[in-house]
Amino acid sequence: MSSVPLTKLVEKLNLKNVTPDIDMSPVKLTLPDINRPALQLTGYFDHFDSERVQIIGYVEYTYLEHLPREKKLPVYEQFLASKIPCVIYTTKTEPDEDMLELAHKYQVPVLTTTKTTSSFMAEIIRWLNVELAPCISIHGVLVDVYGEGVLIMGESGIGKSEAALELIKRGHRLVSDDVVELRRVSDETLIGSAPDITRHFIELRGIGIIDVKTLFGVESVKNTQSIDLVIKLEEWDKEKEYDRLGLEEEYTEFLGNKVVCHSLPIRPGRNLAVIVESAAVNHRQKKMGYNAAQELYNRVQNSLAKRRTPEGEE
């Protein structure tokens, strides 16, 4: 099961730790969901999702303020004894002394943020969904071309890195070379990134390793990118029929998500960078509602229909 350290959450979301004496390093988050313990603070603990991050917003805070101490303490005790990963107070609210005392007793970190509950919940759910998303590593090159994430795949030595380098020189951005880590952050979205050890590097056979960020500047690299299009490079096979119209989309699948895929035959003299650029722009145009292949098909059908119409008829 994938997990993310609580310390990383605190750092990334700029949370304030009001229990610095508690060691957070062993705490791992395993679920991208959060829980607002409104019912638990009234004493109802059936179906309590204790493994989730617990968020106390302004409504829960004001309820606890008006709760008598003799009723509050048993609720705190049961709440913090449930082995929850942490408690986060939002909207500039602060935990009371009883909460802090029992948090130390059960070694539950208590954190605060000045952000409002709604905006913070949206941010933490988005961040946890990315960090805890199912992940695989594949062999390929990921480039941001005109805002479209293009994953270039193919056999080793076929020219993926050279195509990426040419795209970078034409103003596009490298995300990852050789190994791409794919994360399924939703039913529709795959996010690609580079392993930390190879980020911003490209391997060129005969030259070696080059640092794209150093050679071409920070505008030539990007840390993450959604996967919008897959281009598979393959050796030209004269016996194989290649799609010349593109009326029907072909797809490939990663982690259960389908992505549009084009097979691109390689022959001497073909400018891969220009072809990849054209494929990215064409894909973007299709998403905006215009399909050139469909337009050509409609023109042909209209032309044939006119030829069948006898003269003098409308």
PDB file of C-alpha atoms in Angstrom:
ATOM      1  CA  MET A   1       0.000   0.000   0.000  1.00  0.00           C
ATOM      2  CA  SER A   2       1.380   3.444  -0.922  1.00  0.00           C
ATOM      3  CA  SER A   3       1.841   5.981   1.845  1.00  0.00           C
ATOM      4  CA  VAL A   4       3.116   9.498   2.408  1.00  0.00           C
ATOM      5  CA  PRO A   5       4.879  10.758   5.569  1.00  0.00           C
ATOM      6  CA  LEU A   6       2.938  13.230   7.687  1.00  0.00           C
ATOM      7  CA  THR A   7       6.076  15.387   7.832  1.00  0.00           C
ATOM      8  CA  LYS A   8       5.862  15.871   4.054  1.00  0.00           C
ATOM      9  CA  LEU A   9       2.227  17.012   4.347  1.00  0.00           C
ATOM     10  CA  VAL A  10       3.203  19.532   7.033  1.00  0.00           C
ATOM     11  CA  GLU A  11       6.000  20.896   4.852  1.00  0.00           C
ATOM     12  CA  LYS A  12       4.085  21.064   1.565  1.00  0.00           C
ATOM     13  CA  LEU A  13       0.908  22.639   2.984  1.00  0.00           C
ATOM     14  CA  ASN A  14       2.788  24.951   5.374  1.00  0.00           C
ATOM     15  CA  LEU A  15       1.068  23.689   8.522  1.00  0.00           C
ATOM     16  CA  LYS A  16       1.969  24.868  12.019  1.00  0.00           C
ATOM     17  CA  ASN A  17       2.819  22.127  14.507  1.00  0.00           C
ATOM     18  CA  VAL A  18       1.431  22.995  17.964  1.00  0.00           C
ATOM     19  CA  THR A  19       2.672  19.705  19.461  1.00  0.00           C
ATOM     20  CA  PRO A  20       6.409  19.857  18.624  1.00  0.00           C
ATOM     21  CA  ASP A  21       7.251  17.367  21.385  1.00  0.00           C
ATOM     22  CA  ILE A  22       5.403  14.577  19.521  1.00  0.00           C
ATOM     23  CA  ASP A  23       7.511  12.652  17.007  1.00  0.00           C
ATOM     24  CA  MET A  24       5.700  12.771  13.656  1.00  0.00           C
ATOM     25  CA  SER A  25       8.259  10.775  11.683  1.00  0.00           C
ATOM     26  CA  PRO A  26       6.574   7.339  12.170  1.00  0.00           C
ATOM     27  CA  VAL A  27       3.156   8.621  11.041  1.00  0.00           C
ATOM     28  CA  LYS A  28       2.215   7.601   7.481  1.00  0.00           C
ATOM     29  CA  LEU A  29      -0.924   8.645   5.604  1.00  0.00           C
ATOM     30  CA  THR A  30      -2.440   5.872   3.489  1.00  0.00           C
ATOM     31  CA  LEU A  31      -5.804   7.341   2.393  1.00  0.00           C
ATOM     32  CA  PRO A  32      -6.444  10.408   0.206  1.00  0.00           C
ATOM     33  CA  ASP A  33      -9.717  11.096   2.057  1.00  0.00           C
ATOM     34  CA  ILE A  34     -10.247  13.354   5.068  1.00  0.00           C
ATOM     35  CA  ASN A  35     -12.798  13.364   7.870  1.00  0.00           C
ATOM     36  CA  ARG A  36     -14.542  16.205   9.694  1.00  0.00           C
ATOM     37  CA  PRO A  37     -15.379  14.613  13.077  1.00  0.00           C
ATOM     38  CA  ALA A  38     -18.591  16.512  13.747  1.00  0.00           C
ATOM     39  CA  LEU A  39     -20.576  13.435  14.781  1.00  0.00           C
ATOM     40  CA  GLN A  40     -17.650  11.996  16.728  1.00  0.00           C
ATOM     41  CA  LEU A  41     -17.435  15.169  18.810  1.00  0.00           C
ATOM     42  CA  THR A  42     -21.056  14.615  19.848  1.00  0.00           C
ATOM     43  CA  GLY A  43     -20.155  11.108  21.036  1.00  0.00           C
ATOM     44  CA  TYR A  44     -21.155   9.017  17.990  1.00  0.00           C
ATOM     45  CA  PHE A  45     -18.215   6.789  17.039  1.00  0.00           C
ATOM     46  CA  ASP A  46     -19.933   4.104  14.952  1.00  0.00           C
ATOM     47  CA  HIS A  47     -18.492   3.985  11.402  1.00  0.00           C
ATOM     48  CA  PHE A  48     -15.662   6.350  12.418  1.00  0.00           C
ATOM     49  CA  ASP A  49     -12.932   6.590   9.748  1.00  0.00           C
ATOM     50  CA  SER A  50     -10.071   6.818  12.219  1.00  0.00           C
ATOM     51  CA  GLU A  51      -7.335   6.173   9.610  1.00  0.00           C
ATOM     52  CA  ARG A  52      -8.120   9.458   7.823  1.00  0.00           C
ATOM     53  CA  VAL A  53      -6.714  12.923   8.499  1.00  0.00           C
ATOM     54  CA  GLN A  54      -9.095  14.641  10.945  1.00  0.00           C
ATOM     55  CA  ILE A  55     -10.021  18.266  10.250  1.00  0.00           C
ATOM     56  CA  ILE A  56     -11.692  20.485  12.842  1.00  0.00           C
ATOM     57  CA  GLY A  57     -13.220  23.528  11.195  1.00  0.00           C
ATOM     58  CA  TYR A  58     -14.885  26.624  12.575  1.00  0.00           C
ATOM     59  CA  VAL A  59     -18.247  24.879  13.135  1.00  0.00           C
ATOM     60  CA  GLU A  60     -16.697  22.061  15.175  1.00  0.00           C
ATOM     61  CA  TYR A  61     -14.544  24.582  17.048  1.00  0.00           C
ATOM     62  CA  THR A  62     -17.490  26.758  18.115  1.00  0.00           C
ATOM     63  CA  TYR A  63     -19.462  23.659  19.123  1.00  0.00           C
ATOM     64  CA  LEU A  64     -16.612  22.524  21.374  1.00  0.00           C
ATOM     65  CA  GLU A  65     -16.326  26.002  22.887  1.00  0.00           C
ATOM     66  CA  HIS A  66     -19.897  25.763  24.187  1.00  0.00           C
ATOM     67  CA  LEU A  67     -19.565  22.147  25.333  1.00  0.00           C
ATOM     68  CA  PRO A  68     -19.193  21.677  29.127  1.00  0.00           C
ATOM     69  CA  ARG A  69     -15.776  20.311  30.137  1.00  0.00           C
ATOM     70  CA  GLU A  70     -17.245  17.205  31.792  1.00  0.00           C
ATOM     71  CA  LYS A  71     -18.821  16.247  28.439  1.00  0.00           C
ATOM     72  CA  LYS A  72     -15.876  17.372  26.340  1.00  0.00           C
ATOM     73  CA  LEU A  73     -13.176  15.302  28.074  1.00  0.00           C
ATOM     74  CA  PRO A  74     -14.708  11.824  27.429  1.00  0.00           C
ATOM     75  CA  VAL A  75     -15.235  12.757  23.771  1.00  0.00           C
ATOM     76  CA  TYR A  76     -11.634  13.963  23.424  1.00  0.00           C
ATOM     77  CA  GLU A  77     -10.417  10.795  25.133  1.00  0.00           C
ATOM     78  CA  GLN A  78     -12.280   8.450  22.798  1.00  0.00           C
ATOM     79  CA  PHE A  79     -11.465  10.560  19.737  1.00  0.00           C
ATOM     80  CA  LEU A  80      -7.699  10.687  20.338  1.00  0.00           C
ATOM     81  CA  ALA A  81      -7.494   7.079  21.539  1.00  0.00           C
ATOM     82  CA  SER A  82      -8.754   5.864  18.131  1.00  0.00           C
ATOM     83  CA  LYS A  83      -5.232   5.899  16.631  1.00  0.00           C
ATOM     84  CA  ILE A  84      -5.948   8.775  14.268  1.00  0.00           C
ATOM     85  CA  PRO A  85      -2.935  10.041  12.249  1.00  0.00           C
ATOM     86  CA  CYS A  86      -3.345  13.722  13.169  1.00  0.00           C
ATOM     87  CA  VAL A  87      -5.775  16.561  13.891  1.00  0.00           C
ATOM     88  CA  ILE A  88      -5.739  19.777  11.857  1.00  0.00           C
ATOM     89  CA  TYR A  89      -7.454  22.984  13.020  1.00  0.00           C
ATOM     90  CA  THR A  90      -8.427  25.397  10.219  1.00  0.00           C
ATOM     91  CA  THR A  91      -9.692  28.998   9.890  1.00  0.00           C
ATOM     92  CA  LYS A  92      -7.228  30.430  12.460  1.00  0.00           C
ATOM     93  CA  THR A  93      -8.725  28.302  15.254  1.00  0.00           C
ATOM     94  CA  GLU A  94      -6.540  26.834  18.016  1.00  0.00           C
ATOM     95  CA  PRO A  95      -6.856  23.665  20.122  1.00  0.00           C
ATOM     96  CA  ASP A  96      -7.691  24.074  23.819  1.00  0.00           C
ATOM     97  CA  GLU A  97      -5.506  22.844  26.680  1.00  0.00           C
ATOM     98  CA  ASP A  98      -7.515  19.646  27.155  1.00  0.00           C
ATOM     99  CA  MET A  99      -7.032  18.685  23.510  1.00  0.00           C
ATOM    100  CA  LEU A 100      -3.285  19.311  23.712  1.00  0.00           C
ATOM    101  CA  GLU A 101      -2.906  17.395  26.964  1.00  0.00           C
ATOM    102  CA  LEU A 102      -4.708  14.317  25.642  1.00  0.00           C
ATOM    103  CA  ALA A 103      -2.929  14.601  22.292  1.00  0.00           C
ATOM    104  CA  HIS A 104       0.392  14.258  24.141  1.00  0.00           C
ATOM    105  CA  LYS A 105      -1.003  11.328  26.119  1.00  0.00           C
ATOM    106  CA  TYR A 106      -1.938   9.415  22.942  1.00  0.00           C
ATOM    107  CA  GLN A 107       0.904  10.855  20.805  1.00  0.00           C
ATOM    108  CA  VAL A 108      -1.406  12.381  18.186  1.00  0.00           C
ATOM    109  CA  PRO A 109       0.120  15.380  16.315  1.00  0.00           C
ATOM    110  CA  VAL A 110      -2.041  18.516  16.337  1.00  0.00           C
ATOM    111  CA  LEU A 111      -1.576  21.011  13.489  1.00  0.00           C
ATOM    112  CA  THR A 112      -3.122  24.329  12.504  1.00  0.00           C
ATOM    113  CA  THR A 113      -3.602  26.383   9.345  1.00  0.00           C
ATOM    114  CA  THR A 114      -4.923  29.888   8.705  1.00  0.00           C
ATOM    115  CA  LYS A 115      -6.764  28.767   5.559  1.00  0.00           C
ATOM    116  CA  THR A 116     -10.532  28.401   5.562  1.00  0.00           C
ATOM    117  CA  THR A 117     -11.912  24.893   5.945  1.00  0.00           C
ATOM    118  CA  SER A 118     -13.331  24.575   2.401  1.00  0.00           C
ATOM    119  CA  SER A 119     -10.214  25.794   0.593  1.00  0.00           C
ATOM    120  CA  PHE A 120      -7.920  23.732   2.805  1.00  0.00           C
ATOM    121  CA  MET A 121      -9.994  20.570   2.296  1.00  0.00           C
ATOM    122  CA  ALA A 122      -9.843  21.025  -1.475  1.00  0.00           C
ATOM    123  CA  GLU A 123      -6.078  21.527  -1.334  1.00  0.00           C
ATOM    124  CA  ILE A 124      -5.271  18.584   0.950  1.00  0.00           C
ATOM    125  CA  ILE A 125      -7.534  16.162  -0.965  1.00  0.00           C
ATOM    126  CA  ARG A 126      -5.942  17.197  -4.272  1.00  0.00           C
ATOM    127  CA  TRP A 127      -2.425  16.832  -2.839  1.00  0.00           C
ATOM    128  CA  LEU A 128      -3.110  13.459  -1.213  1.00  0.00           C
ATOM    129  CA  ASN A 129      -4.783  12.147  -4.386  1.00  0.00           C
ATOM    130  CA  VAL A 130      -1.611  12.882  -6.339  1.00  0.00           C
ATOM    131  CA  GLU A 131       0.788  11.551  -3.689  1.00  0.00           C
ATOM    132  CA  LEU A 132      -1.180   8.355  -3.030  1.00  0.00           C
ATOM    133  CA  ALA A 133      -2.270   7.665  -6.609  1.00  0.00           C
ATOM    134  CA  PRO A 134      -1.483   4.237  -8.119  1.00  0.00           C
ATOM    135  CA  CYS A 135       1.917   4.515  -9.810  1.00  0.00           C
ATOM    136  CA  ILE A 136       3.850   2.598 -12.465  1.00  0.00           C
ATOM    137  CA  SER A 137       7.151   3.250 -14.233  1.00  0.00           C
ATOM    138  CA  ILE A 138       7.382   2.871 -18.002  1.00  0.00           C
ATOM    139  CA  HIS A 139      10.117   3.265 -20.603  1.00  0.00           C
ATOM    140  CA  GLY A 140       9.591   6.422 -22.641  1.00  0.00           C
ATOM    141  CA  VAL A 141      10.031  10.184 -22.945  1.00  0.00           C
ATOM    142  CA  LEU A 142       7.464  12.738 -21.746  1.00  0.00           C
ATOM    143  CA  VAL A 143       7.407  16.218 -23.288  1.00  0.00           C
ATOM    144  CA  ASP A 144       5.049  19.174 -22.923  1.00  0.00           C
ATOM    145  CA  VAL A 145       4.240  20.256 -26.499  1.00  0.00           C
ATOM    146  CA  TYR A 146       1.977  23.330 -26.772  1.00  0.00           C
ATOM    147  CA  GLY A 147       0.450  22.401 -23.407  1.00  0.00           C
ATOM    148  CA  GLU A 148      -0.275  18.804 -24.439  1.00  0.00           C
ATOM    149  CA  GLY A 149       1.537  16.030 -22.583  1.00  0.00           C
ATOM    150  CA  VAL A 150       3.047  13.802 -25.280  1.00  0.00           C
ATOM    151  CA  LEU A 151       4.453  10.437 -24.181  1.00  0.00           C
ATOM    152  CA  ILE A 152       6.913   9.130 -26.788  1.00  0.00           C
ATOM    153  CA  MET A 153       7.440   5.360 -26.636  1.00  0.00           C
ATOM    154  CA  GLY A 154       9.377   2.847 -28.704  1.00  0.00           C
ATOM    155  CA  GLU A 155      12.244   0.384 -28.725  1.00  0.00           C
ATOM    156  CA  SER A 156      15.553   1.384 -27.173  1.00  0.00           C
ATOM    157  CA  GLY A 157      17.711   3.368 -29.624  1.00  0.00           C
ATOM    158  CA  ILE A 158      14.880   4.259 -32.017  1.00  0.00           C
ATOM    159  CA  GLY A 159      15.308   8.020 -31.455  1.00  0.00           C
ATOM    160  CA  LYS A 160      13.004   9.053 -28.603  1.00  0.00           C
ATOM    161  CA  SER A 161      15.603  11.163 -26.805  1.00  0.00           C
ATOM    162  CA  GLU A 162      16.785  12.797 -30.050  1.00  0.00           C
ATOM    163  CA  ALA A 163      13.182  13.761 -30.886  1.00  0.00           C
ATOM    164  CA  ALA A 164      12.770  15.199 -27.366  1.00  0.00           C
ATOM    165  CA  LEU A 165      15.982  17.226 -27.730  1.00  0.00           C
ATOM    166  CA  GLU A 166      14.795  18.711 -31.022  1.00  0.00           C
ATOM    167  CA  LEU A 167      11.448  19.575 -29.410  1.00  0.00           C
ATOM    168  CA  ILE A 168      13.263  21.303 -26.535  1.00  0.00           C
ATOM    169  CA  LYS A 169      15.284  23.377 -29.025  1.00  0.00           C
ATOM    170  CA  ARG A 170      11.980  24.365 -30.655  1.00  0.00           C
ATOM    171  CA  GLY A 171      10.723  25.799 -27.347  1.00  0.00           C
ATOM    172  CA  HIS A 172       8.904  22.864 -25.757  1.00  0.00           C
ATOM    173  CA  ARG A 173       9.561  21.432 -22.294  1.00  0.00           C
ATOM    174  CA  LEU A 174      11.027  18.148 -21.093  1.00  0.00           C
ATOM    175  CA  VAL A 175       9.337  16.303 -18.238  1.00  0.00           C
ATOM    176  CA  SER A 176      11.199  12.990 -18.224  1.00  0.00           C
ATOM    177  CA  ASP A 177      13.611  10.985 -20.351  1.00  0.00           C
ATOM    178  CA  ASP A 178      14.047   7.207 -20.359  1.00  0.00           C
ATOM    179  CA  VAL A 179      11.833   6.441 -17.324  1.00  0.00           C
ATOM    180  CA  VAL A 180       8.416   8.053 -16.764  1.00  0.00           C
ATOM    181  CA  GLU A 181       6.479   7.583 -13.529  1.00  0.00           C
ATOM    182  CA  LEU A 182       2.725   7.529 -14.237  1.00  0.00           C
ATOM    183  CA  ARG A 183       0.155   8.253 -11.533  1.00  0.00           C
ATOM    184  CA  ARG A 184      -3.587   7.746 -11.921  1.00  0.00           C
ATOM    185  CA  VAL A 185      -5.011  10.728 -10.036  1.00  0.00           C
ATOM    186  CA  SER A 186      -8.573  10.256 -11.319  1.00  0.00           C
ATOM    187  CA  ASP A 187     -10.630   8.168 -13.740  1.00  0.00           C
ATOM    188  CA  GLU A 188      -9.757  10.659 -16.477  1.00  0.00           C
ATOM    189  CA  THR A 189      -6.284  11.921 -15.616  1.00  0.00           C
ATOM    190  CA  LEU A 190      -2.810  10.391 -15.688  1.00  0.00           C
ATOM    191  CA  ILE A 191       0.080  12.490 -14.409  1.00  0.00           C
ATOM    192  CA  GLY A 192       3.643  11.817 -15.524  1.00  0.00           C
ATOM    193  CA  SER A 193       6.858  12.826 -13.784  1.00  0.00           C
ATOM    194  CA  ALA A 194      10.539  11.930 -13.682  1.00  0.00           C
ATOM    195  CA  PRO A 195      12.294   9.930 -10.972  1.00  0.00           C
ATOM    196  CA  ASP A 196      14.247  12.293  -8.721  1.00  0.00           C
ATOM    197  CA  ILE A 197      17.587  10.809  -9.741  1.00  0.00           C
ATOM    198  CA  THR A 198      17.143  11.418 -13.508  1.00  0.00           C
ATOM    199  CA  ARG A 199      15.077  14.630 -13.453  1.00  0.00           C
ATOM    200  CA  HIS A 200      16.089  17.132 -16.191  1.00  0.00           C
ATOM    201  CA  PHE A 201      18.673  14.735 -17.706  1.00  0.00           C
ATOM    202  CA  ILE A 202      18.696  13.278 -21.233  1.00  0.00           C
ATOM    203  CA  GLU A 203      20.871  10.420 -22.443  1.00  0.00           C
ATOM    204  CA  LEU A 204      22.152  10.772 -26.024  1.00  0.00           C
ATOM    205  CA  ARG A 205      23.989   7.791 -27.461  1.00  0.00           C
ATOM    206  CA  GLY A 206      27.502   8.781 -28.530  1.00  0.00           C
ATOM    207  CA  ILE A 207      27.477  11.944 -26.406  1.00  0.00           C
ATOM    208  CA  GLY A 208      26.354  10.789 -22.970  1.00  0.00           C
ATOM    209  CA  ILE A 209      24.268  12.548 -20.329  1.00  0.00           C
ATOM    210  CA  ILE A 210      23.266  16.187 -20.776  1.00  0.00           C
ATOM    211  CA  ASP A 211      21.566  18.461 -18.257  1.00  0.00           C
ATOM    212  CA  VAL A 212      18.667  20.109 -20.102  1.00  0.00           C
ATOM    213  CA  LYS A 213      17.964  22.621 -17.345  1.00  0.00           C
ATOM    214  CA  THR A 214      21.569  23.839 -17.349  1.00  0.00           C
ATOM    215  CA  LEU A 215      22.007  23.924 -21.134  1.00  0.00           C
ATOM    216  CA  PHE A 216      18.645  25.391 -22.174  1.00  0.00           C
ATOM    217  CA  GLY A 217      17.384  27.138 -19.029  1.00  0.00           C
ATOM    218  CA  VAL A 218      14.583  26.580 -16.548  1.00  0.00           C
ATOM    219  CA  GLU A 219      11.925  27.346 -19.172  1.00  0.00           C
ATOM    220  CA  SER A 220      12.869  24.123 -21.001  1.00  0.00           C
ATOM    221  CA  VAL A 221      11.858  21.720 -18.201  1.00  0.00           C
ATOM    222  CA  LYS A 222       8.738  20.846 -16.245  1.00  0.00           C
ATOM    223  CA  ASN A 223       8.276  18.601 -13.200  1.00  0.00           C
ATOM    224  CA  THR A 224       4.854  17.076 -13.927  1.00  0.00           C
ATOM    225  CA  GLN A 225       2.484  16.870 -16.888  1.00  0.00           C
ATOM    226  CA  SER A 226      -0.816  15.162 -17.667  1.00  0.00           C
ATOM    227  CA  ILE A 227      -0.633  12.451 -20.343  1.00  0.00           C
ATOM    228  CA  ASP A 228      -2.787  13.600 -23.271  1.00  0.00           C
ATOM    229  CA  LEU A 229      -1.303  11.721 -26.206  1.00  0.00           C
ATOM    230  CA  VAL A 230       0.924   8.685 -26.761  1.00  0.00           C
ATOM    231  CA  ILE A 231       3.151   8.388 -29.834  1.00  0.00           C
ATOM    232  CA  LYS A 232       4.718   4.981 -30.466  1.00  0.00           C
ATOM    233  CA  LEU A 233       7.783   5.076 -32.701  1.00  0.00           C
ATOM    234  CA  GLU A 234       8.393   1.918 -34.737  1.00  0.00           C
ATOM    235  CA  GLU A 235      10.577   0.830 -37.640  1.00  0.00           C
ATOM    236  CA  TRP A 236       8.961   1.292 -41.052  1.00  0.00           C
ATOM    237  CA  ASP A 237       7.331  -1.924 -42.290  1.00  0.00           C
ATOM    238  CA  LYS A 238       6.311  -1.771 -45.930  1.00  0.00           C
ATOM    239  CA  GLU A 239       4.010  -4.753 -45.436  1.00  0.00           C
ATOM    240  CA  LYS A 240       2.002  -2.979 -42.748  1.00  0.00           C
ATOM    241  CA  GLU A 241      -1.008  -0.766 -43.423  1.00  0.00           C
ATOM    242  CA  TYR A 242      -0.711   2.560 -41.638  1.00  0.00           C
ATOM    243  CA  ASP A 243      -3.651   4.843 -40.887  1.00  0.00           C
ATOM    244  CA  ARG A 244      -3.624   7.718 -43.384  1.00  0.00           C
ATOM    245  CA  LEU A 245      -6.899   9.411 -42.470  1.00  0.00           C
ATOM    246  CA  GLY A 246      -7.311   9.176 -38.701  1.00  0.00           C
ATOM    247  CA  LEU A 247     -11.096   8.845 -38.707  1.00  0.00           C
ATOM    248  CA  GLU A 248     -11.035   6.391 -35.823  1.00  0.00           C
ATOM    249  CA  GLU A 249      -8.948   6.989 -32.715  1.00  0.00           C
ATOM    250  CA  GLU A 250      -6.676   4.268 -31.381  1.00  0.00           C
ATOM    251  CA  TYR A 251      -6.051   4.010 -27.645  1.00  0.00           C
ATOM    252  CA  THR A 252      -3.564   2.531 -25.240  1.00  0.00           C
ATOM    253  CA  GLU A 253      -4.260   1.875 -21.570  1.00  0.00           C
ATOM    254  CA  PHE A 254      -2.313   2.697 -18.404  1.00  0.00           C
ATOM    255  CA  LEU A 255      -3.639   1.859 -14.925  1.00  0.00           C
ATOM    256  CA  GLY A 256      -7.132   1.459 -16.370  1.00  0.00           C
ATOM    257  CA  ASN A 257      -7.182   4.868 -18.125  1.00  0.00           C
ATOM    258  CA  LYS A 258      -7.333   5.067 -21.922  1.00  0.00           C
ATOM    259  CA  VAL A 259      -5.113   7.540 -23.808  1.00  0.00           C
ATOM    260  CA  VAL A 260      -5.181   8.374 -27.539  1.00  0.00           C
ATOM    261  CA  CYS A 261      -2.277   6.633 -29.270  1.00  0.00           C
ATOM    262  CA  HIS A 262      -0.628   7.097 -32.695  1.00  0.00           C
ATOM    263  CA  SER A 263       1.842   4.636 -34.220  1.00  0.00           C
ATOM    264  CA  LEU A 264       4.517   6.571 -36.095  1.00  0.00           C
ATOM    265  CA  PRO A 265       6.704   4.677 -38.626  1.00  0.00           C
ATOM    266  CA  ILE A 266      10.330   5.799 -38.731  1.00  0.00           C
ATOM    267  CA  ARG A 267      12.132   6.333 -42.073  1.00  0.00           C
ATOM    268  CA  PRO A 268      15.262   8.326 -42.938  1.00  0.00           C
ATOM    269  CA  GLY A 269      14.423  11.961 -43.605  1.00  0.00           C
ATOM    270  CA  ARG A 270      11.290  12.154 -41.452  1.00  0.00           C
ATOM    271  CA  ASN A 271      11.456  15.097 -39.040  1.00  0.00           C
ATOM    272  CA  LEU A 272      10.123  13.561 -35.835  1.00  0.00           C
ATOM    273  CA  ALA A 273       9.899  16.846 -33.942  1.00  0.00           C
ATOM    274  CA  VAL A 274       7.678  18.465 -36.580  1.00  0.00           C
ATOM    275  CA  ILE A 275       5.463  15.372 -36.731  1.00  0.00           C
ATOM    276  CA  VAL A 276       5.098  15.260 -32.935  1.00  0.00           C
ATOM    277  CA  GLU A 277       4.257  18.980 -32.908  1.00  0.00           C
ATOM    278  CA  SER A 278       1.621  18.474 -35.605  1.00  0.00           C
ATOM    279  CA  ALA A 279       0.137  15.485 -33.743  1.00  0.00           C
ATOM    280  CA  ALA A 280      -0.086  17.518 -30.512  1.00  0.00           C
ATOM    281  CA  VAL A 281      -1.750  20.493 -32.216  1.00  0.00           C
ATOM    282  CA  ASN A 282      -4.148  18.221 -34.117  1.00  0.00           C
ATOM    283  CA  HIS A 283      -5.086  16.442 -30.884  1.00  0.00           C
ATOM    284  CA  ARG A 284      -5.698  19.791 -29.216  1.00  0.00           C
ATOM    285  CA  GLN A 285      -7.858  20.875 -32.142  1.00  0.00           C
ATOM    286  CA  LYS A 286      -9.934  17.693 -31.835  1.00  0.00           C
ATOM    287  CA  LYS A 287     -10.527  18.416 -28.145  1.00  0.00           C
ATOM    288  CA  MET A 288     -11.785  21.852 -29.190  1.00  0.00           C
ATOM    289  CA  GLY A 289     -14.334  20.267 -31.527  1.00  0.00           C
ATOM    290  CA  TYR A 290     -12.691  20.234 -34.967  1.00  0.00           C
ATOM    291  CA  ASN A 291     -11.608  17.016 -36.680  1.00  0.00           C
ATOM    292  CA  ALA A 292      -9.796  17.521 -39.999  1.00  0.00           C
ATOM    293  CA  ALA A 293     -10.284  13.895 -41.057  1.00  0.00           C
ATOM    294  CA  GLN A 294     -14.014  14.115 -40.396  1.00  0.00           C
ATOM    295  CA  GLU A 295     -14.177  17.404 -42.312  1.00  0.00           C
ATOM    296  CA  LEU A 296     -12.487  15.788 -45.336  1.00  0.00           C
ATOM    297  CA  TYR A 297     -14.856  12.821 -45.114  1.00  0.00           C
ATOM    298  CA  ASN A 298     -17.879  15.169 -45.074  1.00  0.00           C
ATOM    299  CA  ARG A 299     -16.589  17.060 -48.117  1.00  0.00           C
ATOM    300  CA  VAL A 300     -16.116  13.806 -50.056  1.00  0.00           C
ATOM    301  CA  GLN A 301     -19.624  12.628 -49.134  1.00  0.00           C
ATOM    302  CA  ASN A 302     -21.149  15.972 -50.161  1.00  0.00           C
ATOM    303  CA  SER A 303     -19.259  15.876 -53.466  1.00  0.00           C
ATOM    304  CA  LEU A 304     -20.498  12.363 -54.191  1.00  0.00           C
ATOM    305  CA  ALA A 305     -24.053  13.342 -53.277  1.00  0.00           C
ATOM    306  CA  LYS A 306     -23.951  16.264 -55.717  1.00  0.00           C
ATOM    307  CA  ARG A 307     -22.733  14.019 -58.526  1.00  0.00           C
ATOM    308  CA  ARG A 308     -25.619  11.604 -57.962  1.00  0.00           C
ATOM    309  CA  THR A 309     -28.203  14.406 -58.159  1.00  0.00           C
ATOM    310  CA  PRO A 310     -29.682  14.548 -61.709  1.00  0.00           C
ATOM    311  CA  GLU A 311     -29.277  17.825 -63.535  1.00  0.00           C
ATOM    312  CA  GLY A 312     -32.089  20.240 -62.932  1.00  0.00           C
ATOM    313  CA  GLU A 313     -32.960  18.860 -59.503  1.00  0.00           C
ATOM    314  CA  GLU A 314     -32.197  20.621 -56.262  1.00  0.00           C
TER     315      GLU A 314
END
